[in-house]
Coordinates of C-alpha atoms in Angstrom, one line a residue:
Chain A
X1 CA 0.0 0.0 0.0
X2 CA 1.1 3.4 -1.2
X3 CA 2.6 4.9 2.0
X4 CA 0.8 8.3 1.9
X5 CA -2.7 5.8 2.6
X6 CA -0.7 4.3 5.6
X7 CA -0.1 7.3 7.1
X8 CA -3.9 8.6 6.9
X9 CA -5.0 5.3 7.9
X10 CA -2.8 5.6 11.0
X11 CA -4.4 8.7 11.9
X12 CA -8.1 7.3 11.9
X13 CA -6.4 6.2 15.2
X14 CA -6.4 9.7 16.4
X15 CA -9.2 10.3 18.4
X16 CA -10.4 13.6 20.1
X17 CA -11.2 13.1 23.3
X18 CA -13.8 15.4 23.8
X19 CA -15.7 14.1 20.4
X20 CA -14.8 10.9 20.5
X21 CA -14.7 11.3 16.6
X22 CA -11.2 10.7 14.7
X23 CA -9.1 13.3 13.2
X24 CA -9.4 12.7 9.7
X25 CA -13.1 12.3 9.7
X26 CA -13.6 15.4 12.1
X27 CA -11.3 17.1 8.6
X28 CA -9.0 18.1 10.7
X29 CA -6.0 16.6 8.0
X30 CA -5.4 19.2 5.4
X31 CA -2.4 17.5 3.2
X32 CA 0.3 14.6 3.7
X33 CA 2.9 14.3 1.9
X34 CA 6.1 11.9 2.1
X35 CA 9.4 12.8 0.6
X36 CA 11.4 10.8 -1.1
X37 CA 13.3 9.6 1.8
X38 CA 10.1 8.7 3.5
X39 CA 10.0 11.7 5.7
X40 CA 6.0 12.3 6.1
X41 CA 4.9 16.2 6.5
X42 CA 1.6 16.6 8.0
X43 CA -0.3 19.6 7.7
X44 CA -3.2 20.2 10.0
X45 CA -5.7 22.3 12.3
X46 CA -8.1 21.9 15.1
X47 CA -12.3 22.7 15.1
X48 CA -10.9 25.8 17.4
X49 CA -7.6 27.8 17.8
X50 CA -6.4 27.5 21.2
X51 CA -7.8 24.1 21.9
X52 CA -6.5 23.0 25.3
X53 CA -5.9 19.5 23.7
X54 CA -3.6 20.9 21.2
X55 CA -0.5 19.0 22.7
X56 CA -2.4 15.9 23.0
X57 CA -3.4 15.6 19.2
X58 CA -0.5 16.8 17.6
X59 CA 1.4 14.7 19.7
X60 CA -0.4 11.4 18.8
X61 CA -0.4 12.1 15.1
X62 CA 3.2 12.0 15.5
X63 CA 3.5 9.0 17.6
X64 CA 0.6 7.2 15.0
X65 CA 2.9 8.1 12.1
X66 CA 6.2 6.9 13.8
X67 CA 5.0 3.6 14.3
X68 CA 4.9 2.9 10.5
X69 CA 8.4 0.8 9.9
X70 CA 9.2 3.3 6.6
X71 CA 8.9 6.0 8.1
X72 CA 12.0 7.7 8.7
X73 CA 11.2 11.7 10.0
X74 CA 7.8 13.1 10.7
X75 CA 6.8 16.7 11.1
X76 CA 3.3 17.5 11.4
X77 CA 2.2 21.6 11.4
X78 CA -0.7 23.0 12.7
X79 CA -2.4 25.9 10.6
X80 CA -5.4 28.0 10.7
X81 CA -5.9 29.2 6.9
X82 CA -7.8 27.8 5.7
X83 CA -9.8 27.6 9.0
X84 CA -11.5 24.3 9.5
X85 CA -15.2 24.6 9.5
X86 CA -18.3 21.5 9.8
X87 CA -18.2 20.7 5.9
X88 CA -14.8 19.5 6.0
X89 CA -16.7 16.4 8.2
X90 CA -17.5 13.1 6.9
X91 CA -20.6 12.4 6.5
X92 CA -20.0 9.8 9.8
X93 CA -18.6 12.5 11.8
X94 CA -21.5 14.4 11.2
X95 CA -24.2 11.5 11.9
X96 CA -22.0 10.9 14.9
X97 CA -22.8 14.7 16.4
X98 CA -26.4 14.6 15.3
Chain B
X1 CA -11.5 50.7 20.3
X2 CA -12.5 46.9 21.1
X3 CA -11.2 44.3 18.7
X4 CA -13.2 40.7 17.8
X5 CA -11.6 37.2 18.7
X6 CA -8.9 36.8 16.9
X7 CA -6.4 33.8 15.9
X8 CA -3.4 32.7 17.3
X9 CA 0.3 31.6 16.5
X10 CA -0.3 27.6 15.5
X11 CA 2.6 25.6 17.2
X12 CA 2.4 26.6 20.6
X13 CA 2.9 24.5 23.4
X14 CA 0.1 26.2 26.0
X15 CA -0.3 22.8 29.0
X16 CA 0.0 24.5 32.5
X17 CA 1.5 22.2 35.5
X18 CA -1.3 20.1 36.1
X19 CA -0.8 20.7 39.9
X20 CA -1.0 24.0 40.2
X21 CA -4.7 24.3 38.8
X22 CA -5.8 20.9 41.0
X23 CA -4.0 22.7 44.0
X24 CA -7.0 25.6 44.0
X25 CA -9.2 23.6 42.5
X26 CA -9.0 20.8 45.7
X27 CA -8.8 23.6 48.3
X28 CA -11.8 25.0 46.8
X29 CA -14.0 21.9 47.0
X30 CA -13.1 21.2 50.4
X31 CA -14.1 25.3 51.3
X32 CA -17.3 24.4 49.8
X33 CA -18.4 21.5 51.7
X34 CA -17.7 23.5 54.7
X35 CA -19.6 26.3 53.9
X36 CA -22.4 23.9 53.5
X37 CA -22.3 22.4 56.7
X38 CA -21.4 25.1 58.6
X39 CA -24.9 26.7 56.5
X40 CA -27.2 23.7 57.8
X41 CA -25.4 24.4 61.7
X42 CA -26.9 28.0 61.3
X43 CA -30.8 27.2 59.9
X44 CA -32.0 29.4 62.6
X45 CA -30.2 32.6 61.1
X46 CA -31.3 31.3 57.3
X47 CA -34.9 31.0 58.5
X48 CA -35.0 34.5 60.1
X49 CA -33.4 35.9 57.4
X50 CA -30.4 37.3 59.5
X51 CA -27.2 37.3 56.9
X52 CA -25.1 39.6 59.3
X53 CA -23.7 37.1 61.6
X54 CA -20.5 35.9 62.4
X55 CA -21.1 32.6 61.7
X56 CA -22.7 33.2 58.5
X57 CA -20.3 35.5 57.7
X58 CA -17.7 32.6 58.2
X59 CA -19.4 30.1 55.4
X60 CA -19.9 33.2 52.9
X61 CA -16.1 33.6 52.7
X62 CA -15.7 30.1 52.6
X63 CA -18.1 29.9 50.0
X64 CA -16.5 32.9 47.8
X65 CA -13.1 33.2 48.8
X66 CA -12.5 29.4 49.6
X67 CA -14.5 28.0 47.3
X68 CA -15.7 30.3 44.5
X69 CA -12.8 32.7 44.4
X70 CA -9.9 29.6 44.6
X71 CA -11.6 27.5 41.8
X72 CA -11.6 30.4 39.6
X73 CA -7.9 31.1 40.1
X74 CA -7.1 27.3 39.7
X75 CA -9.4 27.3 36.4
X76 CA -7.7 30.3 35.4
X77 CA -4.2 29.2 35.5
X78 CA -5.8 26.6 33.1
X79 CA -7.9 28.8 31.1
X80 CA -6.1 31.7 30.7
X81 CA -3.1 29.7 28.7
X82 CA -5.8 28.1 26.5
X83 CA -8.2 31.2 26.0
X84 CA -4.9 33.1 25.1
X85 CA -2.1 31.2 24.4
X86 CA 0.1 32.3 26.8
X87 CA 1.9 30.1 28.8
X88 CA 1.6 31.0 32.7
X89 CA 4.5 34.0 33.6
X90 CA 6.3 31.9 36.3
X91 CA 4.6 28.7 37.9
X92 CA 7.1 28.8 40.9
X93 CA 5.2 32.3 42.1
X94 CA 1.9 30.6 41.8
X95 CA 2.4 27.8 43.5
X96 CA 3.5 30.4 46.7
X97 CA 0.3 32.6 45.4
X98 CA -1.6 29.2 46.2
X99 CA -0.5 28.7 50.1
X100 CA -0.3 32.4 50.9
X101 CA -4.2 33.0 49.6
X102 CA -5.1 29.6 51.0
X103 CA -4.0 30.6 54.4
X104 CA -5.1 33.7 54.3
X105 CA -8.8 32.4 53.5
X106 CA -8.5 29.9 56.2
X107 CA -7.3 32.1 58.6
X108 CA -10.0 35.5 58.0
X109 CA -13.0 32.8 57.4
X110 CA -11.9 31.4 61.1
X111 CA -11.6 34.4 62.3
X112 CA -14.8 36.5 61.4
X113 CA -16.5 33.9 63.9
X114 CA -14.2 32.9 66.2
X115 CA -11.5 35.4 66.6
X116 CA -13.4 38.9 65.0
X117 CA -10.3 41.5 65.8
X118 CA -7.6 39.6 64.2
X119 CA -9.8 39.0 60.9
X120 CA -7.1 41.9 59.2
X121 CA -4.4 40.1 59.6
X122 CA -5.9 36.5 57.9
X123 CA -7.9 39.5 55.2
X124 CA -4.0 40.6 54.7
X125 CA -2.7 37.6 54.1
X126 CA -5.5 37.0 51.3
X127 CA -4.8 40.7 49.9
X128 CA -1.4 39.3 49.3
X129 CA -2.2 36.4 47.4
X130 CA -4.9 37.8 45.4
X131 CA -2.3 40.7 44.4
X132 CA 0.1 38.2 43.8
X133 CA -2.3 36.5 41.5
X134 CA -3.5 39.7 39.9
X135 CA 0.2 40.5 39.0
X136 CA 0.8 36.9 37.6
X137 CA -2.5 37.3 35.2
X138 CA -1.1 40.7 34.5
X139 CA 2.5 39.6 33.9
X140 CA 0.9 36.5 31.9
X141 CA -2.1 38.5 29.7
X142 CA 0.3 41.3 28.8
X143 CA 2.5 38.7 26.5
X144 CA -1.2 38.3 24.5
X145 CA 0.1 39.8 21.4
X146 CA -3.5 41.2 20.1
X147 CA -6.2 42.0 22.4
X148 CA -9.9 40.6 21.7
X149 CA -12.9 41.2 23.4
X150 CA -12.4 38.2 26.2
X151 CA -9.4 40.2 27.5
X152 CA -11.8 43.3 27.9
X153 CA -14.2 41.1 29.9
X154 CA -11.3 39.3 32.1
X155 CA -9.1 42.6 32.4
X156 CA -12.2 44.2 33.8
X157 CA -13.0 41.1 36.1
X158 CA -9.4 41.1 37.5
X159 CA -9.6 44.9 37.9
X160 CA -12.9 44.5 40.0
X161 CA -11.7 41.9 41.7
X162 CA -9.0 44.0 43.1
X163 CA -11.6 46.6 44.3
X164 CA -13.5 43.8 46.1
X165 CA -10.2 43.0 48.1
X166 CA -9.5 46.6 48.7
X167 CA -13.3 47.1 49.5
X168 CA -13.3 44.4 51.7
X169 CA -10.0 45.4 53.5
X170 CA -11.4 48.7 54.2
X171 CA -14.7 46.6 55.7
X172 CA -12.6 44.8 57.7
X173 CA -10.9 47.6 59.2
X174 CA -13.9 49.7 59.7
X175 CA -15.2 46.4 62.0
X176 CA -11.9 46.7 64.0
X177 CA -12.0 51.0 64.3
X178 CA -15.3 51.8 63.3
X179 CA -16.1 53.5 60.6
X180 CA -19.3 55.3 59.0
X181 CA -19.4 54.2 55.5
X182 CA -19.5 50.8 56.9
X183 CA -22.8 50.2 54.7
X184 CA -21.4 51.5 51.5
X185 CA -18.1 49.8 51.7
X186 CA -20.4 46.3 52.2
X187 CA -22.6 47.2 48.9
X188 CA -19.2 48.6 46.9
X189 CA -17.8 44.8 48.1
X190 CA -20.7 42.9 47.1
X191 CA -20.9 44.7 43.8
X192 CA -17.7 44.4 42.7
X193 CA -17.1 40.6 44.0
X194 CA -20.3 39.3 42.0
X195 CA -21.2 41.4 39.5
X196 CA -17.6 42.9 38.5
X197 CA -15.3 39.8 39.2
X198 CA -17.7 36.7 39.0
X199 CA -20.1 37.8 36.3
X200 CA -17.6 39.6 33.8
X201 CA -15.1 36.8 34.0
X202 CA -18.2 34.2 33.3
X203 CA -19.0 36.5 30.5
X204 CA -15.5 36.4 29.5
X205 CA -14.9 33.0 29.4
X206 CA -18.3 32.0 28.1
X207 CA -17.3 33.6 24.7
X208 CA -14.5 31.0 24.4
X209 CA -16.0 27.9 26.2
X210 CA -19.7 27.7 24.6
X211 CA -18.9 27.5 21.4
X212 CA -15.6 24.7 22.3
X213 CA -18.1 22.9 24.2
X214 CA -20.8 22.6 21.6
X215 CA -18.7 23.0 18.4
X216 CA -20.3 26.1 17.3
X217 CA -19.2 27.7 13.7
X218 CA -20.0 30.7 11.9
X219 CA -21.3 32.9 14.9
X220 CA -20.9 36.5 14.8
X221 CA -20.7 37.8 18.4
X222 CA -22.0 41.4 17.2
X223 CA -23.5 41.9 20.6
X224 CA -20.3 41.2 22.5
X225 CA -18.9 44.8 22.9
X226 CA -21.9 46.7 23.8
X227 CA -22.5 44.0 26.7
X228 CA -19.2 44.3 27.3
X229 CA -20.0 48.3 27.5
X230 CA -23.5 48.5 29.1
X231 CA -22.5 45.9 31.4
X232 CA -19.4 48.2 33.2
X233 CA -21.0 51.4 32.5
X234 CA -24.3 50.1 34.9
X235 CA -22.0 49.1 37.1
X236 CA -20.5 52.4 37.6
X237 CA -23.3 54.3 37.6
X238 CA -24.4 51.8 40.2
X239 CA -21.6 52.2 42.7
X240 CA -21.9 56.6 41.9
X241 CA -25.8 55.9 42.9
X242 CA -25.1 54.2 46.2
X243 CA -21.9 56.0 47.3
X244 CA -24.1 59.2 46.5
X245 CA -27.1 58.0 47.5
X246 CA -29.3 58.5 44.4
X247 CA -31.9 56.1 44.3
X248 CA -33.0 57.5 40.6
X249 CA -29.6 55.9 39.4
X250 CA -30.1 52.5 41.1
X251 CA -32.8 52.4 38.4
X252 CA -31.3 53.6 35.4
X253 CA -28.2 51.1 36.5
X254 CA -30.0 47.8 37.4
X255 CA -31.7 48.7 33.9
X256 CA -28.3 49.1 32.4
X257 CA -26.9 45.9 33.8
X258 CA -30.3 44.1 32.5
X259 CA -29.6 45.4 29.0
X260 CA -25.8 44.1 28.9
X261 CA -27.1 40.5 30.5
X262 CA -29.5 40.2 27.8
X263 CA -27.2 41.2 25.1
X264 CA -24.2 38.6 26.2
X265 CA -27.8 36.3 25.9
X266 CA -28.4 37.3 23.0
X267 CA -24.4 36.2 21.7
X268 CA -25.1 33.0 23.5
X269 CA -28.5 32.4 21.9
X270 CA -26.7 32.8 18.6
X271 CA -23.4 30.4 18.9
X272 CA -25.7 27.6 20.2
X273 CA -28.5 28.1 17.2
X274 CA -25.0 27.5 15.2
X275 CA -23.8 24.5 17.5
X276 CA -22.8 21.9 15.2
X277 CA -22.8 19.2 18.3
X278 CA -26.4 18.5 18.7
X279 CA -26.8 16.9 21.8
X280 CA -24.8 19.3 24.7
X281 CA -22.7 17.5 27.7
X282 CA -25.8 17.2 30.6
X283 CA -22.9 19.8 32.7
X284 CA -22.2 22.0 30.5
X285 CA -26.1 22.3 29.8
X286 CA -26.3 23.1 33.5
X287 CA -23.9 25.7 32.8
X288 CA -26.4 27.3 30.4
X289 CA -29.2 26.9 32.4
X290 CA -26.8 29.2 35.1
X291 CA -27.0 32.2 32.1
X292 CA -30.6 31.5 32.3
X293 CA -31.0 32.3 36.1
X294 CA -28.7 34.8 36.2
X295 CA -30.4 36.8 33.3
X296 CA -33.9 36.4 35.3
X297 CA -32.0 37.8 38.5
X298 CA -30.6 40.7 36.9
X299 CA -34.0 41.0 35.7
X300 CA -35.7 40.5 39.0
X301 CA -32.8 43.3 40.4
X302 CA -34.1 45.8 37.5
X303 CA -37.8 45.3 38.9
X304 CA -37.1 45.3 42.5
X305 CA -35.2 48.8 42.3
X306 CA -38.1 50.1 40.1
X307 CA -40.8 49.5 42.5
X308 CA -38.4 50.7 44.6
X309 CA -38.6 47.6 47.2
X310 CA -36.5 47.4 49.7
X311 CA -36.9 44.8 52.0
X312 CA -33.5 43.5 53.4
X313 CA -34.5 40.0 53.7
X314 CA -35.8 39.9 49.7
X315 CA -32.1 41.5 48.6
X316 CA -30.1 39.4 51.1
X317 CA -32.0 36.2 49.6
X318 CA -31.9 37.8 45.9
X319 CA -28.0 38.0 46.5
X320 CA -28.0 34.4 48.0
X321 CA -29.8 33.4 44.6
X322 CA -27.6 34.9 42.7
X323 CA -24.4 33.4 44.0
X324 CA -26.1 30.2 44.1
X325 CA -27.7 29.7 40.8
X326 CA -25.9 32.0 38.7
X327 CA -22.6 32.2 39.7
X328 CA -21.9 28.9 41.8
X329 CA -23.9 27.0 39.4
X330 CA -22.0 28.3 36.0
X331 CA -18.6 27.2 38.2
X332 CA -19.7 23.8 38.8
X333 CA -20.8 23.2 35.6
X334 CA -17.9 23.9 34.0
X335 CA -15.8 22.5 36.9
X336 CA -17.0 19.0 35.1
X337 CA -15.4 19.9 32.0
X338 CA -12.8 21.4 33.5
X339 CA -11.3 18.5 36.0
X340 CA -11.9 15.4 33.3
X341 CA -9.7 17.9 30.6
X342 CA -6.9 18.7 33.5
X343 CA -6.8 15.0 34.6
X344 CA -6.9 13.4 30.9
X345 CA -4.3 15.8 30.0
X346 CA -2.1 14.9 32.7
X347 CA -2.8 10.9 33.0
X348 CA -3.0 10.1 28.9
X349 CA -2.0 13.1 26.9
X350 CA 1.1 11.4 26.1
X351 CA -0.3 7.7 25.0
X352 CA -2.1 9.0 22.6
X353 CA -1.4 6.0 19.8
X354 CA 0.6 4.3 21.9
X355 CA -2.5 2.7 24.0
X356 CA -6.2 2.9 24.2
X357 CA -7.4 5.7 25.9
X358 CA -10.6 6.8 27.6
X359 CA -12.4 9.6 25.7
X360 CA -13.3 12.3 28.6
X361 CA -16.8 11.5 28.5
X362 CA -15.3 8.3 29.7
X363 CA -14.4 9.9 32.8
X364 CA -17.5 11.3 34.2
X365 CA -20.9 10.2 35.4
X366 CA -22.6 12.5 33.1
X367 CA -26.0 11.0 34.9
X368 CA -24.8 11.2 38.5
X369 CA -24.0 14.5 37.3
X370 CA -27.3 15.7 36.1
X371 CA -29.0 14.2 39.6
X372 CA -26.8 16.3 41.8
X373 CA -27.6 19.4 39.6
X374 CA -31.5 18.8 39.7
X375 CA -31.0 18.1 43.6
X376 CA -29.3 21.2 44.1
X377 CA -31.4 23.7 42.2
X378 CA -34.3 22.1 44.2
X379 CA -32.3 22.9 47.4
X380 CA -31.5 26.2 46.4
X381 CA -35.2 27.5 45.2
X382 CA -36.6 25.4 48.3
X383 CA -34.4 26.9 51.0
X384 CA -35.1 30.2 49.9
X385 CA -38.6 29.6 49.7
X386 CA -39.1 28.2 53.1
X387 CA -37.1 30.7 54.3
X388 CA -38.9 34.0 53.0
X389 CA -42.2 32.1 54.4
X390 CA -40.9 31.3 57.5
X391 CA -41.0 27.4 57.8
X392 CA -38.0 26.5 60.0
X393 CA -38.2 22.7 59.5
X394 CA -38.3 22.9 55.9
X395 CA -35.4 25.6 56.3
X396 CA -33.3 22.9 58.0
X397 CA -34.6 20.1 55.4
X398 CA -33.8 22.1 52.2
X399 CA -30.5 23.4 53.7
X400 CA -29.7 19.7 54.5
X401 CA -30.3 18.3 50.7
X402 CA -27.6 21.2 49.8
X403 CA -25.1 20.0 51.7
X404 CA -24.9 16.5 51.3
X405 CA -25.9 17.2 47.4
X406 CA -22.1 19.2 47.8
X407 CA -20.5 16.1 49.7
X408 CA -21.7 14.5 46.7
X409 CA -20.3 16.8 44.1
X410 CA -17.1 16.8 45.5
X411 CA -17.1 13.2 45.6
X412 CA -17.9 12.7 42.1
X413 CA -15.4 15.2 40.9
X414 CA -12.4 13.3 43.3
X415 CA -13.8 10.4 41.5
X416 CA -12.3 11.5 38.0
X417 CA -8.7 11.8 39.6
X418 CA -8.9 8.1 39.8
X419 CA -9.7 7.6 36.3

C-alpha cells in the first residue's frame, strides 16, 4: 500500500477526546505528503484555535505516524488558513454529532 | 477601540503544571463543603433571614473566597493559557500565590467567627495572594500579542476583583476601628465581587467555552462589545448611585446591567442556534441553564429597584440566589469539563497511539452528574422559599439536601482523579 494511505489510515487512530470522533473524519488533515526519503509532513488544524488538547493531538499524530516501519522523520504543522469549518466532516462524523 | 476574537500563533505549546490548577481547584472543593455544613449548623439565622452574623459570615467567605474565588484562580491558570495562548508567567510564584491565599482564607473565614479582631491580619494575608495573582495574570495576559474582546471582559474582572479586596480590606478595618461608611463599603464589596469579578469573567470565558463545548461555527458575536460596555457602565453608575445616595440611578443602573445581561444572551443564543454538536454535555447544559438564572435575577434586580422595594431580607435572599444559581452553578458546571480535561491531559496526553485511551466523556458520570444538579437547584429555590415564608423545618430540610448534594459533588469530581 502506497505509504501516503498508511499514514492517513494511521491517523483514523487519532481520536479527540472530547468528540470521540477521529481526526481525519472530524477534517482536521489538510495535506500529507512523504518525501522521497520517507519523511512524512503533515499539515493540519483543530475545530478551534487555542484548543486546550492541542499538545495531546498533535502529539499522537506524531506517535501514530512513527509507528509505520518506513517511516524515517515526521513533522506534522498545525495551521489555521484555511480555518476548519463542519463541511470539512465526513458524513460519519457528522451523523456521529447529530 | 474593542477588537473581535482573533487567531493565534499555530505551534504553541500552551499545558500549565497540572498541579498548580488541582491545588486551587481541591482547596476550593473542600471550602465548599464546609460552607455547607457550617450553613445547615446556622438554619435558625437562614430562617430568620439574618445574613449579618459571624457565623454566616464565616461560610460566605468560605463559600467565595474558599470555594468560588480559589476554583476560579485554579481554572484560570488553566484557562487563561488556552483562551490566550500564553503560557503562565512563572509557575514557581503561583504555587507560593496558592499557600499564601489559602492561608489567608482559612485564617480570616476562622476568624470572622471565632476570633473577629484579628480578621485583618488572615484578610492581609488574602490581599497578598490575590495581588500576587493579579500581578501573575497581569504579567501573563500582557504577552497576548492582540487584544480581543475576552481580554476586555477578564481585564475588567481582575480589575474589579482587586476593588473587592481593597473594598473588603477597608470593611474589615472599619469592624476593628469603626467606621461610618461601613454600609457602602459592604454594597461597593458585594458589587464588585459578584457582578464585577464573578459575572464579567463568566462573561468572559463563556465567549471562548460555549462554542468549544458545543462546536459552534459561523457565529458573529456582534453583541459582545456593547455588553461588554453597558454591562461596566451600569456598574459604575451603580456604585456613583449608592456612594451618593441617588436612588433615581439605582434604576437607570440595574436597567443598564439588565440590557448588557441580555445582550451577552443574545451572543449565547446565537453560537448555540449554530452548534454543530447536537446533543450538549448534561454539565455543561447546567452551565447554560446558570446564564438563564442569572439573566432572570438581573431581571428581578431591575424590577425590584423600580418599584423601589426594599426589604432586606428579599435583597439578602436575591443575593443568595444569585451566588447560588448563577454564579456557583456556572462554576460547577464547568468544573466537570474542567477537571476530566486537567486530569486526561495529565494521565494520557502522552499515549495518545501508543495505548487505548478513555475519551473524557469516559471519565464522568454524566448522569450522576445531572442528579446532583437537579437536587441542588431544588435545594437552592426550596431553601429560599421556606425561608422567605418562614417554615424552620423545611429551612433545615432544604439546607440539608444542599449539603450532602455538595458532599456529593465533590465526591464525584475526586472520582475523575482516579480515572
Amino acid at each position: 500500500m502506497e505509504l501516503v494511505k498508511r499514514v492517513e489510515e494511521a491517523l483514523y487512530q487519532v481520536i479527540d477526546p472530547e468528540l470521540g470522533i477521529n481526526i481525519v473524519d472530524l477534517g482536521l488533515v489538510y495535506d500529507i505528503h512523504v518525501s522521497q526519503n520517507n519523511d512524512v509532513h503533515v499539515k493540519m488544524t483543530l475545530t478551534t484555535p487555542g484548543c486546550p488538547l492541542h499538545d495531546s493531538i498533535v502529539g499522537g499524530a506524531e506517535t501514530m505516524i512513527y509507528g509505520i516501519d518506513e517511516v524515517n522523520d515526521v513533522k506534522v504543522d498545525l495551521v489555521w488558513h484555511p480555518a476548519w469549518s463542519p463541511d470539512k466532516m465526513s458524513a460519519h462524523a457528522k451523523q456521529m454529532l447529530m | 477601540m474593542i477588537p473581535a476574537l482573533n487567531q493565534p500563533a499555530a505551534n504553541q505549546k500552551t499545558e500549565t503544571n497540572i498541579k498548580l490548577p488541582l491545588s486551587f481547584i481541591m482547596f476550593g472543593l473542600g471550602s465548599f463543603v464546609i460552607s455547607q455544613i457550617i450553613l445547615f449548623l446556622n438554619s435558625d439565622s437562614l430562617t430568620n433571614g439574618v445574613f449579618r452574623m459571624p457565623d454566616i459570615w464565616m461560610a460566605a467567605h468560605f463559600l467565595l473566597l474558599g470555594w468560588a474565588v480559589m476554583v476560579v484562580m485554579g481554572a484560570m491558570y488553566q484557562l487563561v493559557p488556552v483562551a490566550f495562548l500564553t503560557a503562565i508567567w512563572n509557575e514557581t510564584f503561583g504555587f507560593v500565590q496558592f499557600f499564601l491565599t489559602a492561608a489567608g482564607v482559612l485564617f480570616l473565614s476562622l476568624s470572622l467567627s471565632f476570633f473577629p479582631a484579628y480578621a485583618m491580619i488572615g484578610g492581609g494575608l488574602a490581599v497578598l495572594g490575590v495581588i500576587m495573582f493579579l500581578f501573575q495574570m497581569l504579567m501573563t495576559l500582557t504577552r497576548q500579542k492582540q487584544k480581543n474582546i475576552m481580554s476586555w471582559f477578564v481585564g475588567s474582572a481582575l480589575i474589579s476583583l482587586l476593588l473587592t479586596i481593597i473594598a473588603g480590606f477597608g470593611l474589615t478595618w472599619s469592624m476593628k476601628y469603626g467606621f461610618s461608611y461601613h454600609n457602602h463599603l459592604l454594597q461597593t464589596h458585594l458589587l464588585f465581587g459578584l457582578t464585577g469579578w464573578f459575572t464579567l469573567l463568566i462573561f468572559g470565558f463563556s465567549y471562548k467555552m460555549v462554542p468549544m463545548f458545543s462546536l459552534s461555527h459561523g457565529f458573529e458575536m456582534k453583541w459582545a462589545k456593547k455588553a461588554f460596555v453597558t454591562y461596566c457602565g451600569g456598574l459604575v453608575l451603580l456604585l456613583v448611585s449608592v456612594w451618593l445616595e441617588m436612588p433615581a440611578g439605582l434604576i437607570s443602573a440595574w436597567g443598564l446591567m439588565f440590557a448588557g445581561f441580555t445582550f451577552f444572551v443574545l451572543d449565547m443564543k446565537e453560537i448555540l442556534q449554530k452548534r454543530i454538536k447536537k446533543k450538549l454535555d448534561r454539565p455543561f447544559l447546567f452551565s447554560l441553564i446558570a446564564i438563564g438564572f442569572g439573566w432572570l435575577l438581573h431581571f428581578a434586580a431591575f424590577g425590584l429597584s423600580l418599584f423601589q422595594v426594599e426589604d432586606s431580607r428579599i435583597w439578602s435572599w436575591g443575593i443568595y440566589l444569585y451566588i447560588m444559581i448563577w454564579i456557583i452553578f456556572s462554576i460547577m458546571g464547568y468544573l466537570y469539563k474542567i477537571v476530566p480535561f486537567l486530569w486526561w491531559t495529565h494521565k494520557y496526553s502522552g499515549h495518545v497511539g501508543k495505548k487505548d485511551v478513555p475519551v473524557l466523556k469516559d471519565m464522568i458520570q454524566e448522569k450522576w452528574g445531572s442528579t446532583l444538579f437537579i437536587s441542588l437547584t431544588i435545594g437552592v429555590l426550596g431553601l429560599t422559599s421556606a425561608s422567605l415564608l418562614h417554615v424552620p423545618a423545611l429551612v433545615w430540610g432544604f439546607q440539608g439536601i444542599i449539603s450532602v448534594t455538595s458532599l456529593c459533588y465533590v465526591s464525584s469530581i475526586i472520582r475523575v482523579l482516579t480515572r
